[in-house]
Amino acid sequence: MKIGIVCYPTYGGSGVVATEIGMALAHKGHQVHFISYKRPARLISFQENIYHHEVTPVDYPLFEYTPYESALASKIVDVVKYSDLDLLHVHYAIPHAIVAFLARSILRAENIDIPVVTTLHGSDITLVGRDETFSPVVTFSINQSDGVTAVSNHLKEETLNNFDVSNEIKVIYNFIDFNRFHWTNKDHFKKMFAPEDEKILVHISNFRKVKRASDVVKVFKEVHDKMPSKLLMIGDGPERPNIERLCREIGLCHEIRFLGKQDAISEILAISDVFILPSANESFGLAALEAMACKVPIISTNIGGIPEVNIEGETGFLSNVGDIKDMAKNTLKILENPELHETFRNNAYKRAQEFDLNKILPQYESYYEEIIERSKVSI
Ligand code: GMT
């Protein structure tokens, strides 16, 4: 198949999933055309069957806001026509689903039919999409898509409960590529952060408010009061200055390292003992799945789709949002008992295998085929 993928190229989960799907499809021989305003962050090296089409909105003195949507729609029209795409897969509803609808309408006027699959990822439904500024557009564009997927049962339910959706929604979970995410012995690397063999807690996110990354620091303080430990904070985003301030206030700067955006996530996870995910909302929690693939147990909240991934008392523990004491208690329970820690590590790895790329990717492929067939019938 020739597939167009529209996504955010940044470090957010939707862009990561979109890029991983594209790379895996290309590896299986499909032709994949990424359409985004920058090269997707995870598209690091040249790969056969992958093309990238950059959207470059034109600036003009009249525009206070550059009309990115129009530029994207025109680029999609161009790529569908000249690369002869079979299907367009757009990730994150805003604005990609409505732009795909626009591009599809333009192409229909030229007798070209391009089926559109929209994947809902999270905040496009649970946060920003619900705002009245966007919700009529989100509802319309979901209903107009030829196929719709959500990354968890919880996200599907949230969509049905909060938008007037008549279209069917298929759940296809996030997945993990074990070729890139797996545990390896990195003891020499661990020594750099934990020279006295301290336990390493880790958090990875884009430091938006919804991630409650300051809770990670508060949990760490409680743990650090009881046992020698270090905290690695990976990623970057709007809340980082506040969190760094908190570290200074509690006097633990020397025990907490902010490593910024990193590509070698698997190596960092391989030296980590526990992953902390205290989000106020999380449709799936891809970062947790990546940690589990590297045998890292998860201390998380019990919100959104997280319980579909992290299993209470097996792969980690789940607490109410903001319950620092409970998260700290659970972290200590795992870290103070080496046998239990090892069991949780193995359980996390086993659970991650259920989301193996090789199991999930065929679900996308057969869904694409179904949508292409269905749209041929309806022409
Ligand atoms: O919050 C993020 O990290 C970005 C966000 C997005 O939509 O780009 O991620 C969402 O999509 C991921 C991939 O499907 C999910 O694993 C995340 O749980 C989800 N984030 C939220 O729901 C907050």
Coordinates of C-alpha atoms and ligand atoms in Angstrom, one line a residue:
M1 CA 0.0 0.0 0.0
K2 CA 1.0 3.6 -0.4
I3 CA 0.1 5.4 2.8
G4 CA 0.3 9.1 3.7
I5 CA 0.8 9.8 7.4
V6 CA 0.0 13.3 8.8
C7 CA 1.4 13.9 12.3
Y8 CA 3.0 16.3 14.7
P9 CA 6.8 15.9 14.2
T10 CA 7.6 16.8 17.8
Y11 CA 8.4 14.6 20.8
G12 CA 4.7 14.1 21.8
G13 CA 3.2 10.6 21.9
S14 CA 1.0 11.0 18.9
G15 CA 4.0 11.9 16.7
V16 CA 6.0 9.1 18.1
V17 CA 3.3 6.5 17.4
A18 CA 2.7 7.9 13.9
T19 CA 6.4 7.7 13.1
E20 CA 6.8 4.2 14.6
I21 CA 3.8 3.0 12.5
G22 CA 5.3 4.6 9.4
M23 CA 8.8 3.1 9.9
A24 CA 7.4 -0.4 10.6
L25 CA 5.1 -0.3 7.5
A26 CA 8.0 0.8 5.4
H27 CA 10.1 -2.0 6.8
K28 CA 7.3 -4.4 5.6
G29 CA 7.5 -3.0 2.1
H30 CA 4.7 -0.4 2.1
Q31 CA 5.5 3.0 0.7
V32 CA 5.1 5.6 3.4
H33 CA 4.8 9.4 2.9
F34 CA 5.1 11.5 6.1
I35 CA 3.5 15.0 5.8
S36 CA 4.4 17.4 8.6
Y37 CA 6.0 20.8 9.2
K38 CA 9.3 19.2 10.2
R39 CA 11.0 15.9 9.9
P40 CA 9.5 13.7 12.6
A41 CA 11.8 13.5 15.6
R42 CA 12.1 9.7 15.6
L43 CA 12.8 9.5 11.9
I44 CA 16.5 9.6 12.5
S45 CA 18.1 7.8 9.7
F46 CA 17.4 7.1 6.0
Q47 CA 15.1 4.2 5.4
E48 CA 13.9 2.7 2.2
N49 CA 10.3 3.3 1.3
I50 CA 10.0 6.4 3.4
Y51 CA 9.4 9.9 2.1
H52 CA 9.0 13.1 4.0
H53 CA 7.0 16.1 2.6
E54 CA 7.5 19.3 4.5
V55 CA 4.7 21.7 4.9
T56 CA 5.9 25.3 4.7
P57 CA 3.2 27.8 5.3
V58 CA 3.7 31.1 3.6
D59 CA 4.0 34.2 5.7
Y60 CA 2.2 37.3 4.5
P61 CA 1.8 40.7 6.2
L62 CA -2.0 40.3 6.3
F63 CA -1.9 37.1 8.3
E64 CA -1.7 37.6 12.1
Y65 CA -1.9 33.8 12.3
T66 CA -0.3 31.9 9.5
P67 CA -2.9 29.6 7.9
Y68 CA -1.1 26.4 8.5
E69 CA -4.3 24.3 7.8
S70 CA -4.6 25.6 4.3
A71 CA -0.9 24.9 3.6
L72 CA -1.2 21.4 5.0
A73 CA -4.4 20.7 3.0
S74 CA -2.6 21.8 -0.2
K75 CA 0.4 19.6 0.6
I76 CA -1.9 16.6 1.2
V77 CA -3.7 17.2 -2.1
D78 CA -0.3 17.4 -3.9
V79 CA 1.1 14.2 -2.3
V80 CA -2.1 12.1 -2.8
K81 CA -2.1 13.1 -6.4
Y82 CA 1.5 12.8 -7.4
S83 CA 2.5 9.9 -5.1
D84 CA -0.8 8.1 -5.9
L85 CA -1.6 7.3 -2.3
D86 CA -4.1 4.6 -1.3
L87 CA -4.9 5.9 2.1
L88 CA -4.3 8.8 4.4
H89 CA -3.7 8.2 8.1
V90 CA -3.9 11.3 10.3
H91 CA -2.8 11.3 13.9
Y92 CA -4.3 13.7 16.5
A93 CA -7.7 15.1 15.6
I94 CA -6.8 18.7 15.8
P95 CA -6.4 20.0 13.1
H96 CA -5.4 17.0 11.1
A97 CA -8.8 15.3 10.8
I98 CA -10.6 18.4 9.5
V99 CA -7.7 19.2 7.2
A100 CA -7.9 15.7 5.8
F101 CA -11.6 16.2 5.3
L102 CA -10.8 19.4 3.4
A103 CA -8.1 17.7 1.3
R104 CA -10.4 14.8 0.5
S105 CA -13.2 17.2 -0.6
I106 CA -10.8 19.0 -2.9
L107 CA -9.6 15.7 -4.4
R108 CA -13.2 14.5 -4.8
A109 CA -13.9 17.5 -7.0
E110 CA -11.1 16.1 -9.2
N111 CA -12.6 12.6 -9.1
I112 CA -9.8 11.3 -6.9
D113 CA -10.9 9.3 -3.8
I114 CA -8.6 9.0 -0.8
P115 CA -9.9 7.2 2.3
V116 CA -9.0 8.9 5.6
V117 CA -8.3 7.1 8.9
T118 CA -8.1 9.3 12.0
T119 CA -6.3 8.1 15.1
L120 CA -7.4 9.8 18.4
H121 CA -4.5 9.9 20.8
G122 CA -5.5 11.7 24.0
S123 CA -5.5 15.3 24.7
D124 CA -7.2 15.9 21.3
I125 CA -10.3 14.3 23.0
T126 CA -9.8 14.6 26.8
L127 CA -8.4 18.1 27.0
V128 CA -8.1 20.6 24.2
G129 CA -10.6 18.9 21.9
R130 CA -13.4 19.3 24.4
D131 CA -13.0 23.0 24.5
E132 CA -15.9 24.7 22.6
T133 CA -13.3 26.4 20.4
F134 CA -12.7 23.0 18.8
S135 CA -15.4 20.5 19.7
P136 CA -17.8 21.1 16.8
V137 CA -14.9 20.7 14.4
V138 CA -13.6 17.6 16.2
T139 CA -17.1 16.0 16.2
F140 CA -17.6 16.7 12.6
S141 CA -14.2 15.5 11.5
I142 CA -14.5 12.3 13.5
N143 CA -17.8 11.5 11.9
Q144 CA -16.5 12.4 8.4
S145 CA -13.4 10.1 8.6
D146 CA -13.7 6.8 6.7
G147 CA -12.1 5.0 9.7
V148 CA -11.4 6.1 13.3
T149 CA -9.1 4.4 15.8
A150 CA -8.5 5.2 19.5
V151 CA -5.4 4.1 21.5
S152 CA -7.4 2.6 24.4
N153 CA -10.9 1.4 25.4
H154 CA -10.9 4.3 27.8
L155 CA -10.2 6.9 25.1
K156 CA -13.0 5.3 22.9
E157 CA -15.4 5.7 25.8
E158 CA -14.4 9.2 26.5
T159 CA -14.9 10.1 22.8
L160 CA -18.4 8.5 22.8
N161 CA -19.3 10.2 26.1
N162 CA -18.2 13.7 25.2
F163 CA -18.8 14.1 21.5
D164 CA -21.8 13.3 19.3
V165 CA -20.1 10.6 17.4
S166 CA -22.0 8.3 15.1
N167 CA -18.9 6.7 13.5
E168 CA -17.5 3.4 14.7
I169 CA -14.3 3.6 16.7
K170 CA -11.8 0.8 16.6
V171 CA -9.4 0.4 19.5
I172 CA -5.8 -0.3 18.4
Y173 CA -3.4 0.0 21.3
N174 CA 0.0 1.7 21.3
F175 CA 2.8 -0.8 20.6
I176 CA 6.5 -1.4 21.2
D177 CA 9.3 -2.3 18.9
F178 CA 11.4 -4.7 20.9
N179 CA 14.3 -4.3 18.5
R180 CA 14.8 -0.9 19.9
F181 CA 13.4 -1.1 23.4
H182 CA 14.8 -3.9 25.5
W183 CA 16.9 -4.4 28.6
T184 CA 20.7 -4.5 28.2
N185 CA 23.4 -4.4 30.8
K186 CA 24.5 -0.8 31.1
D187 CA 26.2 -1.0 34.5
H188 CA 29.1 1.2 33.4
F189 CA 26.5 3.9 32.3
K190 CA 24.6 3.5 35.6
K191 CA 27.7 4.3 37.6
M192 CA 27.7 7.8 36.0
F193 CA 24.5 8.6 37.7
A194 CA 24.5 6.3 40.7
P195 CA 28.2 5.8 41.7
E196 CA 27.2 4.2 45.1
D197 CA 24.7 1.9 43.4
E198 CA 21.8 4.1 44.5
K199 CA 18.3 3.2 43.1
I200 CA 17.3 5.2 40.0
L201 CA 13.8 6.6 39.6
V202 CA 13.0 7.9 36.1
H203 CA 10.3 10.1 34.5
I204 CA 9.9 10.8 30.8
S205 CA 7.4 13.3 29.4
N206 CA 6.9 16.6 27.6
F207 CA 6.5 18.3 31.0
R208 CA 3.0 19.7 30.3
K209 CA 0.8 20.4 33.3
V210 CA -1.2 17.2 32.6
K211 CA 1.9 15.1 33.3
R212 CA 2.1 16.4 36.9
A213 CA 5.9 16.1 36.8
S214 CA 6.3 18.0 40.0
D215 CA 4.6 15.0 41.7
V216 CA 7.5 12.9 40.5
V217 CA 9.9 15.2 42.5
K218 CA 7.6 15.0 45.6
V219 CA 7.5 11.2 45.4
F220 CA 11.3 11.1 45.0
K221 CA 11.7 13.3 48.1
E222 CA 9.8 10.8 50.2
V223 CA 11.7 7.9 48.7
H224 CA 15.1 9.6 49.1
D225 CA 14.4 10.3 52.7
K226 CA 14.3 6.5 53.2
M227 CA 16.8 5.1 50.8
P228 CA 19.8 6.3 48.7
S229 CA 18.4 7.1 45.3
K230 CA 18.7 9.4 42.3
L231 CA 16.0 10.8 39.9
L232 CA 16.4 11.2 36.2
M233 CA 14.0 13.6 34.5
I234 CA 13.9 13.1 30.7
G235 CA 12.2 15.5 28.2
D236 CA 11.4 19.1 28.2
G237 CA 8.4 21.4 28.2
P238 CA 6.5 24.3 29.8
E239 CA 6.6 23.0 33.4
R240 CA 10.3 22.4 33.6
P241 CA 11.3 25.7 35.1
N242 CA 8.7 25.2 37.9
I243 CA 9.9 21.7 38.6
E244 CA 13.5 22.8 38.7
R245 CA 12.5 25.5 41.2
L246 CA 10.8 22.9 43.3
C247 CA 14.0 20.8 43.3
R248 CA 16.0 23.8 44.6
E249 CA 13.4 24.5 47.3
I250 CA 13.5 21.0 48.6
G251 CA 17.3 21.0 48.4
L252 CA 17.7 17.9 46.2
C253 CA 19.2 19.4 43.1
H254 CA 22.4 17.3 43.4
E255 CA 20.3 14.1 43.4
I256 CA 18.0 15.0 40.5
R257 CA 19.3 15.2 36.9
F258 CA 17.4 16.9 34.1
L259 CA 18.7 15.3 30.9
G260 CA 16.4 17.2 28.4
K261 CA 15.1 15.6 25.2
Q262 CA 17.0 12.3 24.6
D263 CA 17.0 9.9 21.7
A264 CA 18.7 7.0 23.6
I265 CA 15.7 6.4 25.8
S266 CA 16.2 2.6 25.9
E267 CA 19.7 3.0 27.4
I268 CA 18.4 5.3 30.1
L269 CA 15.5 2.9 30.9
A270 CA 18.0 0.0 31.1
I271 CA 19.6 1.6 34.1
S272 CA 16.4 2.6 35.8
D273 CA 14.7 0.8 38.7
V274 CA 11.3 2.4 38.7
F275 CA 9.3 4.6 36.3
I276 CA 7.0 7.3 37.7
L277 CA 4.0 8.3 35.8
P278 CA 1.8 10.6 37.9
S279 CA -0.4 12.0 35.0
A280 CA -3.7 13.7 35.7
N281 CA -4.8 12.2 32.4
E282 CA -3.3 9.6 30.1
S283 CA -5.1 7.8 27.3
F284 CA -2.6 5.0 27.2
G285 CA 0.8 5.9 28.5
L286 CA 3.3 5.0 25.8
A287 CA 6.2 6.1 27.9
A288 CA 5.2 3.5 30.5
L289 CA 5.0 0.8 27.9
E290 CA 8.6 1.7 26.7
A291 CA 9.8 1.4 30.3
M292 CA 8.0 -2.0 30.8
A293 CA 9.7 -3.3 27.6
C294 CA 13.0 -2.5 29.3
K295 CA 11.9 -4.4 32.5
V296 CA 11.1 -1.3 34.5
P297 CA 8.1 -1.5 36.9
I298 CA 5.6 1.4 36.8
I299 CA 4.4 3.6 39.7
S300 CA 1.4 5.4 38.1
T301 CA -1.9 7.0 38.6
N302 CA -5.1 5.0 38.0
I303 CA -6.4 7.4 35.4
G304 CA -7.5 7.1 31.8
G305 CA -6.1 4.1 29.9
I306 CA -3.2 3.5 32.2
P307 CA -4.9 0.5 34.0
E308 CA -5.2 -1.2 30.5
V309 CA -1.3 -1.2 30.5
N310 CA 0.0 -1.2 34.1
I311 CA -1.5 -4.0 36.1
E312 CA -1.9 -3.3 39.8
G313 CA 0.3 -5.4 42.0
E314 CA 1.9 -7.2 39.0
T315 CA 3.7 -4.8 36.7
G316 CA 3.6 -1.9 39.2
F317 CA 1.1 0.0 41.3
L318 CA -1.6 2.5 40.6
S319 CA -2.6 5.4 42.9
N320 CA -5.2 8.2 42.8
V321 CA -4.0 11.4 41.1
G322 CA -1.9 13.5 43.5
D323 CA -1.6 10.8 46.1
I324 CA 2.2 11.3 46.7
K325 CA 2.3 9.3 49.9
D326 CA 0.8 6.2 48.2
M327 CA 3.1 6.5 45.2
A328 CA 6.1 6.8 47.5
K329 CA 5.0 3.9 49.7
N330 CA 4.5 1.7 46.6
T331 CA 7.9 2.7 45.1
L332 CA 9.6 1.8 48.4
K333 CA 7.7 -1.5 48.5
I334 CA 9.3 -2.5 45.2
L335 CA 12.7 -1.0 45.8
E336 CA 13.2 -2.4 49.3
N337 CA 12.5 -6.0 48.3
P338 CA 15.0 -7.3 45.6
E339 CA 12.9 -10.4 45.0
L340 CA 9.7 -8.5 44.5
H341 CA 11.6 -6.0 42.3
E342 CA 12.8 -8.8 40.1
T343 CA 9.3 -10.3 39.9
F344 CA 7.8 -6.9 38.9
R345 CA 10.6 -6.4 36.3
N346 CA 9.8 -9.8 34.7
N347 CA 6.0 -9.1 34.8
A348 CA 6.4 -5.7 33.3
Y349 CA 8.4 -7.2 30.4
K350 CA 5.9 -10.0 29.9
R351 CA 3.0 -7.6 29.9
A352 CA 4.8 -5.3 27.3
Q353 CA 5.1 -8.3 25.0
E354 CA 1.3 -8.2 24.6
F355 CA 1.8 -4.8 22.9
D356 CA 4.6 -6.1 20.6
L357 CA 4.7 -4.2 17.3
N358 CA 4.4 -7.6 15.5
K359 CA 1.0 -8.1 17.1
I360 CA -0.4 -4.5 16.7
L361 CA 0.9 -3.5 13.3
P362 CA -1.1 -6.2 11.4
Q363 CA -4.2 -4.7 13.1
Y364 CA -3.5 -1.4 11.4
E365 CA -2.7 -3.1 8.1
S366 CA -6.0 -5.1 8.0
Y367 CA -7.9 -2.0 9.1
Y368 CA -6.4 0.0 6.2
E369 CA -7.4 -2.8 3.8
E370 CA -10.9 -2.9 5.2
I371 CA -11.3 0.9 4.9
I372 CA -9.9 1.0 1.3
E373 CA -12.3 -1.8 0.3
R374 CA -15.2 -0.1 2.0
S375 CA -14.5 3.2 0.3
K376 CA -14.3 1.5 -3.1
V377 CA -17.8 0.1 -2.6
S378 CA -19.2 3.4 -1.6
I379 CA -17.9 5.3 -4.7
Ligands
GMT1 O1 0.7 13.8 26.3 C1 1.6 13.4 25.4 O2 2.6 12.8 25.7 C2 1.3 13.7 24.0 C3 0.0 13.1 23.6 C4 -0.3 13.3 22.2 O3 -1.5 13.2 21.9 O4 0.6 13.6 21.4 O5 0.1 11.7 23.9 C5 -1.0 10.9 23.9 O6 -0.8 9.9 22.9 C6 0.1 8.9 23.2 C7 0.2 8.0 22.0 O7 -1.0 7.5 21.6 C8 -0.5 8.1 24.5 O8 0.3 7.0 24.8 C9 -0.6 9.2 25.6 O9 -1.1 8.5 26.7 C10 -1.4 10.4 25.2 N1 -1.3 11.4 26.3 C11 -2.4 11.8 27.0 O10 -3.4 11.3 26.9 C12 -2.1 12.9 27.9

